[in-house]
mmCIF file of C-alpha atoms and ligand atoms in Angstrom:
data_model
loop_
_atom_site.group_PDB
_atom_site.id
_atom_site.type_symbol
_atom_site.label_atom_id
_atom_site.label_comp_id
_atom_site.label_asym_id
_atom_site.label_seq_id
_atom_site.Cartn_x
_atom_site.Cartn_y
_atom_site.Cartn_z
ATOM 1 C CA MET A 1485 0.016 0.019 0.050
ATOM 2 C CA LYS A 1486 1.327 3.493 -0.901
ATOM 3 C CA LYS A 1487 0.259 6.388 1.268
ATOM 4 C CA ASN A 1488 1.208 10.042 2.086
ATOM 5 C CA ILE A 1489 1.263 10.814 5.771
ATOM 6 C CA ALA A 1490 1.458 14.443 6.932
ATOM 7 C CA VAL A 1491 3.387 14.889 10.106
ATOM 8 C CA LEU A 1492 2.732 17.886 12.290
ATOM 9 C CA PRO A 1493 4.992 17.641 15.387
ATOM 10 C CA GLY A 1494 4.028 21.030 16.740
ATOM 11 C CA ASP A 1495 5.268 22.320 20.072
ATOM 12 C CA GLY A 1496 7.121 21.168 23.128
ATOM 13 C CA ILE A 1497 7.292 17.373 23.483
ATOM 14 C CA GLY A 1498 5.226 17.159 20.413
ATOM 15 C CA SER A 1499 8.249 16.664 18.163
ATOM 16 C CA GLU A 1500 9.948 14.213 20.667
ATOM 17 C CA VAL A 1501 6.984 11.806 20.815
ATOM 18 C CA THR A 1502 5.951 12.122 17.226
ATOM 19 C CA ALA A 1503 9.448 10.970 16.062
ATOM 20 C CA GLU A 1504 8.685 7.704 17.794
ATOM 21 C CA GLY A 1505 5.322 7.417 16.114
ATOM 22 C CA VAL A 1506 6.927 7.884 12.680
ATOM 23 C CA LYS A 1507 9.614 5.339 13.667
ATOM 24 C CA VAL A 1508 6.959 2.703 14.290
ATOM 25 C CA LEU A 1509 5.137 3.585 11.075
ATOM 26 C CA LYS A 1510 8.348 3.257 9.113
ATOM 27 C CA LYS A 1511 9.079 -0.096 10.703
ATOM 28 C CA ILE A 1512 5.500 -1.286 9.811
ATOM 29 C CA ALA A 1513 6.075 -0.200 6.232
ATOM 30 C CA GLN A 1514 9.270 -2.147 6.076
ATOM 31 C CA ILE A 1515 7.914 -5.340 7.660
ATOM 32 C CA PHE A 1516 4.534 -5.474 5.872
ATOM 33 C CA GLY A 1517 5.878 -4.163 2.445
ATOM 34 C CA HIS A 1518 4.044 -0.750 2.378
ATOM 35 C CA HIS A 1519 5.345 2.534 1.145
ATOM 36 C CA PHE A 1520 4.624 5.451 3.452
ATOM 37 C CA ASP A 1521 5.918 8.971 2.542
ATOM 38 C CA PHE A 1522 6.173 11.465 5.331
ATOM 39 C CA ASP A 1523 5.856 15.229 4.815
ATOM 40 C CA TYR A 1524 6.417 17.597 7.690
ATOM 41 C CA ALA A 1525 4.682 20.917 8.189
ATOM 42 C CA LEU A 1526 4.305 23.615 10.868
ATOM 43 C CA ILE A 1527 1.549 24.272 13.337
ATOM 44 C CA GLY A 1528 1.121 26.045 16.709
ATOM 45 C CA HIS A 1529 3.753 28.232 18.381
ATOM 46 C CA GLU A 1530 6.490 26.937 15.944
ATOM 47 C CA ALA A 1531 4.271 28.125 13.098
ATOM 48 C CA ILE A 1532 3.562 31.526 14.743
ATOM 49 C CA ARG A 1533 7.256 32.115 15.313
ATOM 50 C CA THR A 1534 8.140 31.623 11.698
ATOM 51 C CA THR A 1535 5.034 32.626 9.756
ATOM 52 C CA GLY A 1536 2.893 34.612 12.264
ATOM 53 C CA ASN A 1537 0.041 32.131 11.638
ATOM 54 C CA PRO A 1538 -0.679 29.089 13.864
ATOM 55 C CA LEU A 1539 -1.957 27.211 10.841
ATOM 56 C CA PRO A 1540 -0.144 28.462 7.759
ATOM 57 C CA ASP A 1541 -1.738 28.011 4.251
ATOM 58 C CA GLU A 1542 1.192 25.766 3.329
ATOM 59 C CA THR A 1543 0.288 23.394 6.099
ATOM 60 C CA MET A 1544 -3.395 23.270 5.081
ATOM 61 C CA LYS A 1545 -2.247 22.708 1.440
ATOM 62 C CA LEU A 1546 -0.262 19.707 2.478
ATOM 63 C CA LEU A 1547 -3.002 18.280 4.687
ATOM 64 C CA VAL A 1548 -5.586 18.192 1.909
ATOM 65 C CA GLN A 1549 -3.265 16.293 -0.311
ATOM 66 C CA SER A 1550 -2.397 13.767 2.336
ATOM 67 C CA ASP A 1551 -4.055 10.332 3.311
ATOM 68 C CA ALA A 1552 -3.670 10.850 7.074
ATOM 69 C CA ILE A 1553 -2.199 13.174 9.628
ATOM 70 C CA LEU A 1554 0.024 12.363 12.587
ATOM 71 C CA PHE A 1555 -0.048 15.282 14.957
ATOM 72 C CA GLY A 1556 1.954 15.967 18.203
ATOM 73 C CA ALA A 1557 0.853 18.870 20.409
ATOM 74 C CA VAL A 1558 0.451 22.619 20.426
ATOM 75 C CA GLY A 1559 0.967 25.216 23.169
ATOM 76 C CA HIS A 1560 3.603 27.350 24.886
ATOM 77 C CA PRO A 1561 3.810 28.875 28.423
ATOM 78 C CA MET A 1562 4.247 32.398 26.990
ATOM 79 C CA TYR A 1563 0.617 32.388 25.938
ATOM 80 C CA ASP A 1564 -0.598 30.803 29.097
ATOM 81 C CA ASN A 1565 1.040 33.608 31.042
ATOM 82 C CA ASP A 1566 -0.331 36.259 28.704
ATOM 83 C CA PRO A 1567 -4.060 35.885 28.108
ATOM 84 C CA ALA A 1568 -4.127 39.094 26.103
ATOM 85 C CA LEU A 1569 -2.174 37.615 23.166
ATOM 86 C CA LYS A 1570 -4.557 37.376 20.218
ATOM 87 C CA VAL A 1571 -2.721 34.897 18.044
ATOM 88 C CA ARG A 1572 -2.418 31.592 20.035
ATOM 89 C CA PRO A 1573 -1.007 28.060 19.171
ATOM 90 C CA GLU A 1574 -4.241 26.309 20.056
ATOM 91 C CA GLN A 1575 -6.061 28.236 17.316
ATOM 92 C CA GLY A 1576 -4.059 26.234 14.758
ATOM 93 C CA LEU A 1577 -5.323 22.908 16.079
ATOM 94 C CA LEU A 1578 -8.955 24.223 16.410
ATOM 95 C CA ARG A 1579 -8.923 25.679 12.940
ATOM 96 C CA MET A 1580 -7.525 22.456 11.463
ATOM 97 C CA ARG A 1581 -10.267 20.426 13.164
ATOM 98 C CA LYS A 1582 -12.952 22.736 11.902
ATOM 99 C CA GLU A 1583 -11.716 23.205 8.408
ATOM 100 C CA LEU A 1584 -11.100 19.448 7.852
ATOM 101 C CA GLY A 1585 -14.538 18.679 9.313
ATOM 102 C CA LEU A 1586 -13.177 16.428 11.978
ATOM 103 C CA TYR A 1587 -16.196 16.233 14.155
ATOM 104 C CA ALA A 1588 -15.665 12.915 15.930
ATOM 105 C CA ASN A 1589 -12.869 12.459 18.382
ATOM 106 C CA ILE A 1590 -12.303 8.875 19.340
ATOM 107 C CA ARG A 1591 -10.301 8.272 22.504
ATOM 108 C CA PRO A 1592 -9.938 4.702 23.627
ATOM 109 C CA VAL A 1593 -9.111 4.235 27.338
ATOM 110 C CA LYS A 1594 -7.847 0.780 27.813
ATOM 111 C CA LEU A 1595 -5.702 -0.340 30.589
ATOM 112 C CA PHE A 1596 -2.714 -2.569 29.704
ATOM 113 C CA ASP A 1597 -2.558 -5.211 32.539
ATOM 114 C CA GLU A 1598 1.100 -4.354 32.926
ATOM 115 C CA LEU A 1599 0.179 -0.844 34.117
ATOM 116 C CA LEU A 1600 -2.261 -1.810 36.783
ATOM 117 C CA HIS A 1601 -0.025 -0.307 39.417
ATOM 118 C CA ALA A 1602 1.045 2.820 37.526
ATOM 119 C CA SER A 1603 -2.317 4.524 38.079
ATOM 120 C CA SER A 1604 -3.293 6.448 41.235
ATOM 121 C CA ILE A 1605 -6.569 4.454 41.235
ATOM 122 C CA LYS A 1606 -6.673 1.265 43.218
ATOM 123 C CA PRO A 1607 -5.895 -1.838 41.054
ATOM 124 C CA GLU A 1608 -9.046 -3.738 42.150
ATOM 125 C CA ILE A 1609 -11.200 -0.886 40.859
ATOM 126 C CA LEU A 1610 -9.297 -0.441 37.650
ATOM 127 C CA LYS A 1611 -8.757 -4.026 36.518
ATOM 128 C CA GLY A 1612 -10.456 -4.889 33.250
ATOM 129 C CA SER A 1613 -11.403 -1.136 32.404
ATOM 130 C CA ASP A 1614 -12.056 -0.715 28.732
ATOM 131 C CA ILE A 1615 -13.804 2.584 27.714
ATOM 132 C CA ILE A 1616 -14.095 4.372 24.422
ATOM 133 C CA PHE A 1617 -14.976 8.070 24.390
ATOM 134 C CA PHE A 1618 -16.694 9.756 21.412
ATOM 135 C CA ARG A 1619 -16.060 13.450 21.988
ATOM 136 C CA GLU A 1620 -17.832 15.860 19.616
ATOM 137 C CA LEU A 1621 -14.975 18.017 18.244
ATOM 138 C CA THR A 1622 -16.169 20.839 16.032
ATOM 139 C CA GLY A 1623 -19.082 22.418 18.057
ATOM 140 C CA ASP A 1624 -19.939 23.526 21.608
ATOM 141 C CA VAL A 1625 -18.461 26.325 23.562
ATOM 142 C CA TYR A 1626 -15.230 25.894 21.639
ATOM 143 C CA PHE A 1627 -16.799 27.271 18.497
ATOM 144 C CA GLY A 1628 -19.848 29.201 19.660
ATOM 145 C CA GLU A 1629 -19.961 32.990 19.586
ATOM 146 C CA LYS A 1630 -17.462 34.590 21.915
ATOM 147 C CA GLY A 1631 -16.339 38.063 22.793
ATOM 148 C CA ARG A 1632 -16.006 40.908 25.157
ATOM 149 C CA LYS A 1633 -18.598 43.531 25.994
ATOM 150 C CA ASP A 1634 -19.443 46.259 28.550
ATOM 151 C CA ASN A 1635 -16.274 48.153 27.856
ATOM 152 C CA ASN A 1636 -14.247 44.953 28.307
ATOM 153 C CA GLN A 1637 -15.762 44.287 31.731
ATOM 154 C CA THR A 1638 -17.571 41.173 30.514
ATOM 155 C CA ALA A 1639 -16.570 38.177 28.364
ATOM 156 C CA TYR A 1640 -18.737 35.379 27.032
ATOM 157 C CA ASP A 1641 -18.460 32.027 25.135
ATOM 158 C CA THR A 1642 -21.584 30.394 23.877
ATOM 159 C CA MET A 1643 -22.374 26.699 24.349
ATOM 160 C CA ILE A 1644 -24.189 25.821 21.240
ATOM 161 C CA TYR A 1645 -25.235 22.537 19.506
ATOM 162 C CA SER A 1646 -27.431 21.830 16.512
ATOM 163 C CA ARG A 1647 -29.451 18.632 16.145
ATOM 164 C CA HIS A 1648 -27.328 17.655 13.136
ATOM 165 C CA GLU A 1649 -24.069 17.940 15.041
ATOM 166 C CA VAL A 1650 -25.385 15.733 17.829
ATOM 167 C CA GLU A 1651 -26.896 13.150 15.443
ATOM 168 C CA ARG A 1652 -23.762 12.448 13.485
ATOM 169 C CA ILE A 1653 -21.521 11.837 16.424
ATOM 170 C CA ALA A 1654 -24.251 9.870 18.208
ATOM 171 C CA HIS A 1655 -24.575 7.444 15.225
ATOM 172 C CA ILE A 1656 -20.793 6.803 15.333
ATOM 173 C CA ALA A 1657 -20.935 6.051 18.981
ATOM 174 C CA PHE A 1658 -23.988 3.743 18.789
ATOM 175 C CA ARG A 1659 -22.440 1.871 15.841
ATOM 176 C CA ALA A 1660 -19.226 1.371 17.871
ATOM 177 C CA ALA A 1661 -21.241 0.125 20.857
ATOM 178 C CA GLN A 1662 -22.843 -2.535 18.714
ATOM 179 C CA THR A 1663 -19.394 -4.029 18.214
ATOM 180 C CA ARG A 1664 -18.601 -3.785 21.898
ATOM 181 C CA ARG A 1665 -20.536 -4.354 25.114
ATOM 182 C CA LYS A 1666 -23.620 -2.511 23.689
ATOM 183 C CA LYS A 1667 -23.866 0.276 26.214
ATOM 184 C CA VAL A 1668 -23.688 4.036 25.585
ATOM 185 C CA THR A 1669 -23.351 6.497 28.379
ATOM 186 C CA SER A 1670 -24.259 10.071 27.108
ATOM 187 C CA VAL A 1671 -22.805 12.755 29.289
ATOM 188 C CA ASP A 1672 -24.421 16.252 29.472
ATOM 189 C CA LYS A 1673 -25.564 18.825 31.939
ATOM 190 C CA ALA A 1674 -29.360 18.673 30.937
ATOM 191 C CA ASN A 1675 -30.444 19.655 34.417
ATOM 192 C CA VAL A 1676 -29.074 23.119 33.711
ATOM 193 C CA LEU A 1677 -28.203 23.747 30.114
ATOM 194 C CA GLU A 1678 -30.543 24.182 27.169
ATOM 195 C CA SER A 1679 -27.876 22.892 24.684
ATOM 196 C CA SER A 1680 -27.609 19.766 26.860
ATOM 197 C CA ARG A 1681 -31.396 19.295 26.759
ATOM 198 C CA LEU A 1682 -31.280 19.327 22.920
ATOM 199 C CA TRP A 1683 -28.279 16.947 23.112
ATOM 200 C CA ARG A 1684 -30.160 14.502 25.285
ATOM 201 C CA GLU A 1685 -33.478 14.708 23.243
ATOM 202 C CA THR A 1686 -31.436 14.044 20.030
ATOM 203 C CA VAL A 1687 -29.430 11.207 21.532
ATOM 204 C CA GLN A 1688 -32.632 9.512 22.617
ATOM 205 C CA GLN A 1689 -34.010 9.711 19.119
ATOM 206 C CA VAL A 1690 -30.878 8.230 17.610
ATOM 207 C CA ALA A 1691 -30.865 5.526 20.317
ATOM 208 C CA ALA A 1692 -34.322 4.363 19.064
ATOM 209 C CA GLN A 1693 -32.630 3.173 15.850
ATOM 210 C CA TYR A 1694 -30.296 0.948 17.895
ATOM 211 C CA PRO A 1695 -32.584 -1.209 20.060
ATOM 212 C CA ASP A 1696 -29.806 -3.629 20.817
ATOM 213 C CA VAL A 1697 -27.761 -0.863 22.590
ATOM 214 C CA GLN A 1698 -28.579 0.164 26.147
ATOM 215 C CA LEU A 1699 -28.547 3.998 26.564
ATOM 216 C CA GLU A 1700 -27.723 5.620 29.955
ATOM 217 C CA HIS A 1701 -27.605 9.397 30.605
ATOM 218 C CA LEU A 1702 -25.222 10.874 33.185
ATOM 219 C CA PHE A 1703 -24.807 14.545 34.225
ATOM 220 C CA VAL A 1704 -21.187 15.530 33.725
ATOM 221 C CA ASP A 1705 -20.498 16.065 37.492
ATOM 222 C CA ALA A 1706 -21.767 12.597 38.297
ATOM 223 C CA ALA A 1707 -19.917 11.099 35.401
ATOM 224 C CA ALA A 1708 -16.649 12.585 36.584
ATOM 225 C CA MET A 1709 -17.160 10.911 39.927
ATOM 226 C CA LYS A 1710 -18.358 7.518 38.553
ATOM 227 C CA LEU A 1711 -15.388 7.277 36.180
ATOM 228 C CA ILE A 1712 -13.035 6.998 39.176
ATOM 229 C CA ARG A 1713 -15.321 5.120 41.402
ATOM 230 C CA SER A 1714 -16.387 2.398 38.929
ATOM 231 C CA PRO A 1715 -14.604 2.681 35.592
ATOM 232 C CA ARG A 1716 -15.708 -0.778 34.504
ATOM 233 C CA SER A 1717 -19.284 0.312 34.446
ATOM 234 C CA PHE A 1718 -18.569 2.293 31.241
ATOM 235 C CA ASP A 1719 -18.347 0.978 27.669
ATOM 236 C CA VAL A 1720 -18.991 3.775 25.140
ATOM 237 C CA VAL A 1721 -19.134 7.349 26.453
ATOM 238 C CA LEU A 1722 -20.770 9.970 24.130
ATOM 239 C CA THR A 1723 -20.244 13.606 25.021
ATOM 240 C CA GLY A 1724 -19.750 17.112 23.814
ATOM 241 C CA ASN A 1725 -16.498 18.934 23.091
ATOM 242 C CA LEU A 1726 -15.811 20.662 26.487
ATOM 243 C CA PHE A 1727 -17.040 17.774 28.767
ATOM 244 C CA GLY A 1728 -15.127 15.336 26.485
ATOM 245 C CA ASP A 1729 -11.986 17.381 26.789
ATOM 246 C CA ILE A 1730 -12.174 17.374 30.609
ATOM 247 C CA LEU A 1731 -13.367 13.797 31.091
ATOM 248 C CA THR A 1732 -10.766 12.276 28.883
ATOM 249 C CA ASP A 1733 -7.869 13.889 30.747
ATOM 250 C CA GLU A 1734 -9.433 12.474 33.886
ATOM 251 C CA ALA A 1735 -9.953 9.156 32.303
ATOM 252 C CA SER A 1736 -6.369 8.856 31.194
ATOM 253 C CA GLU A 1737 -5.515 8.008 34.813
ATOM 254 C CA ILE A 1738 -7.555 4.768 34.187
ATOM 255 C CA ALA A 1739 -4.939 3.949 31.539
ATOM 256 C CA GLY A 1740 -2.121 4.683 33.901
ATOM 257 C CA SER A 1741 -0.916 7.966 32.511
ATOM 258 C CA MET A 1742 -1.866 10.783 30.085
ATOM 259 C CA GLY A 1743 1.219 9.585 28.171
ATOM 260 C CA MET A 1744 -0.654 6.417 27.187
ATOM 261 C CA LEU A 1745 -3.768 7.910 25.589
ATOM 262 C CA ALA A 1746 -4.100 8.127 21.837
ATOM 263 C CA SER A 1747 -6.848 9.651 19.740
ATOM 264 C CA ALA A 1748 -8.295 9.619 16.295
ATOM 265 C CA SER A 1749 -10.354 12.623 14.866
ATOM 266 C CA ILE A 1750 -12.472 11.735 11.907
ATOM 267 C CA GLY A 1751 -15.292 13.183 9.943
ATOM 268 C CA ASP A 1752 -15.882 14.305 6.422
ATOM 269 C CA THR A 1753 -12.403 14.091 5.029
ATOM 270 C CA ILE A 1754 -9.050 12.903 6.277
ATOM 271 C CA GLY A 1755 -8.251 11.321 9.683
ATOM 272 C CA LEU A 1756 -6.028 13.147 12.281
ATOM 273 C CA TYR A 1757 -4.215 11.105 14.884
ATOM 274 C CA GLU A 1758 -2.790 12.524 18.046
ATOM 275 C CA PRO A 1759 -1.863 11.901 21.661
ATOM 276 C CA ILE A 1760 -4.426 13.496 24.029
ATOM 277 C CA HIS A 1761 -1.678 15.133 26.097
ATOM 278 C CA GLY A 1762 -0.361 18.562 25.526
ATOM 279 C CA SER A 1763 3.109 20.161 24.691
ATOM 280 C CA ALA A 1764 4.308 19.707 28.333
ATOM 281 C CA HIS A 1765 6.935 22.370 28.374
ATOM 282 C CA ASP A 1766 7.980 21.415 31.885
ATOM 283 C CA ILE A 1767 9.580 18.216 30.521
ATOM 284 C CA THR A 1768 10.432 19.476 26.972
ATOM 285 C CA GLY A 1769 14.004 18.775 25.828
ATOM 286 C CA LYS A 1770 14.618 16.262 28.725
ATOM 287 C CA GLY A 1771 13.941 13.305 26.474
ATOM 288 C CA ILE A 1772 11.719 11.705 29.147
ATOM 289 C CA ALA A 1773 8.280 12.090 27.530
ATOM 290 C CA ASN A 1774 6.278 8.864 27.084
ATOM 291 C CA PRO A 1775 5.990 8.178 23.295
ATOM 292 C CA LEU A 1776 3.394 5.481 23.562
ATOM 293 C CA ALA A 1777 0.482 7.830 23.052
ATOM 294 C CA SER A 1778 1.972 8.804 19.724
ATOM 295 C CA VAL A 1779 2.814 5.204 18.880
ATOM 296 C CA LEU A 1780 -0.748 4.070 19.766
ATOM 297 C CA SER A 1781 -2.079 7.040 17.677
ATOM 298 C CA ALA A 1782 -0.065 5.555 14.802
ATOM 299 C CA ALA A 1783 -1.917 2.232 15.347
ATOM 300 C CA LEU A 1784 -5.298 4.109 15.168
ATOM 301 C CA LEU A 1785 -4.051 5.692 11.908
ATOM 302 C CA LEU A 1786 -3.184 2.370 10.376
ATOM 303 C CA ASP A 1787 -6.496 0.794 11.356
ATOM 304 C CA ILE A 1788 -8.992 3.684 10.677
ATOM 305 C CA SER A 1789 -7.557 5.590 7.864
ATOM 306 C CA PHE A 1790 -5.774 2.832 5.945
ATOM 307 C CA GLY A 1791 -7.846 -0.212 7.049
ATOM 308 C CA LEU A 1792 -4.625 -2.150 8.017
ATOM 309 C CA LYS A 1793 -5.992 -3.944 11.044
ATOM 310 C CA GLN A 1794 -3.249 -6.561 11.253
ATOM 311 C CA GLU A 1795 -0.624 -3.859 11.175
ATOM 312 C CA ALA A 1796 -2.475 -1.902 13.891
ATOM 313 C CA ASP A 1797 -2.741 -5.056 16.054
ATOM 314 C CA ALA A 1798 0.958 -5.623 15.557
ATOM 315 C CA VAL A 1799 1.639 -2.160 17.049
ATOM 316 C CA ILE A 1800 -0.544 -2.725 20.026
ATOM 317 C CA ARG A 1801 0.942 -6.152 20.756
ATOM 318 C CA ALA A 1802 4.460 -4.735 20.454
ATOM 319 C CA VAL A 1803 3.610 -2.042 22.977
ATOM 320 C CA GLU A 1804 2.130 -4.753 25.228
ATOM 321 C CA MET A 1805 5.324 -6.800 24.983
ATOM 322 C CA THR A 1806 7.539 -3.815 25.706
ATOM 323 C CA LEU A 1807 5.610 -3.185 28.810
ATOM 324 C CA LYS A 1808 5.613 -6.875 29.769
ATOM 325 C CA ASP A 1809 9.367 -6.907 29.431
ATOM 326 C CA GLY A 1810 9.544 -4.186 32.123
ATOM 327 C CA TYR A 1811 10.353 -1.154 29.948
ATOM 328 C CA ARG A 1812 8.879 2.115 31.244
ATOM 329 C CA THR A 1813 9.124 5.855 30.837
ATOM 330 C CA VAL A 1814 9.005 7.721 34.136
ATOM 331 C CA ASP A 1815 5.378 8.589 34.031
ATOM 332 C CA ILE A 1816 4.404 4.929 34.072
ATOM 333 C CA ALA A 1817 7.161 3.775 36.410
ATOM 334 C CA ASP A 1818 6.046 1.972 39.629
ATOM 335 C CA SER A 1819 7.668 -0.073 42.372
ATOM 336 C CA HIS A 1820 5.612 -3.203 41.576
ATOM 337 C CA THR A 1821 7.304 -4.055 38.287
ATOM 338 C CA PRO A 1822 9.978 -6.671 38.689
ATOM 339 C CA LYS A 1823 13.092 -5.792 36.716
ATOM 340 C CA GLU A 1824 11.753 -2.403 35.731
ATOM 341 C CA LYS A 1825 13.882 -0.581 33.274
ATOM 342 C CA ILE A 1826 13.291 3.211 32.915
ATOM 343 C CA LEU A 1827 13.986 4.405 29.381
ATOM 344 C CA ASN A 1828 14.017 7.763 27.650
ATOM 345 C CA THR A 1829 11.596 8.633 24.826
ATOM 346 C CA HIS A 1830 13.847 7.494 22.085
ATOM 347 C CA LYS A 1831 14.791 4.151 23.569
ATOM 348 C CA MET A 1832 11.154 3.406 24.360
ATOM 349 C CA GLY A 1833 10.385 3.868 20.660
ATOM 350 C CA ASP A 1834 13.288 1.553 19.783
ATOM 351 C CA GLU A 1835 12.061 -1.150 22.076
ATOM 352 C CA VAL A 1836 8.635 -1.079 20.464
ATOM 353 C CA ALA A 1837 10.144 -1.171 16.979
ATOM 354 C CA VAL A 1838 12.295 -4.172 17.822
ATOM 355 C CA ARG A 1839 9.295 -6.057 19.124
ATOM 356 C CA LEU A 1840 7.334 -5.425 15.944
ATOM 357 C CA GLU A 1841 9.580 -7.796 14.081
ATOM 358 C CA LYS A 1842 8.690 -10.685 16.429
ATOM 359 C CA VAL A 1843 4.986 -9.755 16.670
ATOM 360 C CA ALA A 1844 4.602 -9.487 12.816
ATOM 361 C CA VAL A 1845 5.223 -13.145 12.551
ATOM 362 C CA GLU A 1846 2.304 -13.927 14.888
ATOM 363 C CA VAL A 1847 -0.470 -11.648 13.606
HETATM 364 C C1 LIG B 2626 -7.041 18.355 23.424
HETATM 365 C C2 LIG B 2626 -6.400 19.602 23.820
HETATM 366 C C3 LIG B 2626 -6.951 20.719 22.937
HETATM 367 C C4 LIG B 2626 -8.553 20.855 23.254
HETATM 368 C C5 LIG B 2626 -6.339 22.070 23.088
HETATM 369 C C6 LIG B 2626 -4.834 22.019 22.898
HETATM 370 C C7 LIG B 2626 -6.945 23.159 22.261
HETATM 371 O O1 LIG B 2626 -6.577 19.888 25.140
HETATM 372 O O2 LIG B 2626 -6.943 17.923 22.194
HETATM 373 O O3 LIG B 2626 -7.696 17.690 24.271
HETATM 374 O O4 LIG B 2626 -8.900 21.443 24.163
HETATM 375 O O5 LIG B 2626 -9.275 20.178 22.475
HETATM 376 MN MN1 LIG B 2627 -7.474 18.229 26.302
#
């Protein structure tokens, strides 16, 4: 198979972890006889620095010609410390999602058995957790009308959803549930918010078309609590942009670390694959970031955009074997692992790549 992959490393640890995702994709191409071409482009703070634009035209031009996108992270502390700055790295990511019509953000939260003790949640509560989040990605308060008024004394962001926006993500979530444990938990704040009442009404209508799937509604505050109290009670979670953003950071603790969580953003056109974590400037340049979220994002890319299920499974198996052999980055280190070996970002990627050779024979 011949494919063009656009690589957007972005800011902070983005380039460090994305290098390992690319390493694994190259290894897959070599083992399975595919031809992947990688083209790099700028986004975020790096793009602002050199072009003044967080999503340069040249980057968009590359993206629309590509078959899939591997993305790292965007962000920089200088913007976090100066809210008055008008041009911001995150705008690059948000515009890319919107312009490419990537309305469905899929975030699988599956605990590798080997990481049972890496999480701050008790192992007996965690064991067997396997959740998949469907976060709506191009609507909500992220894209509603926003501004300042009253002589700059008041600011507002509008939480807004259309029926159409809710329907299309709901269908994707319900179809996924049919292939899993057949339960959808829709998360909203319908006891307070009008947009959530439309969300709930629409999800109920969509659910009627999937009688084999059980639908449960939770308010977001209760969902946040239940995720930690009984993560095994969740199968598919369907939620809006803001609630999904917050709950998936929380849920990453179920997978042991933020550094483990991959995501796929799909919709009308091309697929975008990225770790859920940010640019992490506190550890940038130290070489200690966990590359597995990028590696697992590469697996999602192979599976969803290219339909290469075997290759995707090989990547996941190789990650599992690497963990089983005791290799860890600092974020997933724990005192329970016998013969634990702490590796840097680069070496962790190497260990996964080495194991791909062995795994490829089995799958
Ligand atoms: C994410 C990130 C982004 C979001 C930021 C960087 C704009 O936190 O992908 O979860 O809020 O969607
Ligand atoms: Mn986030």
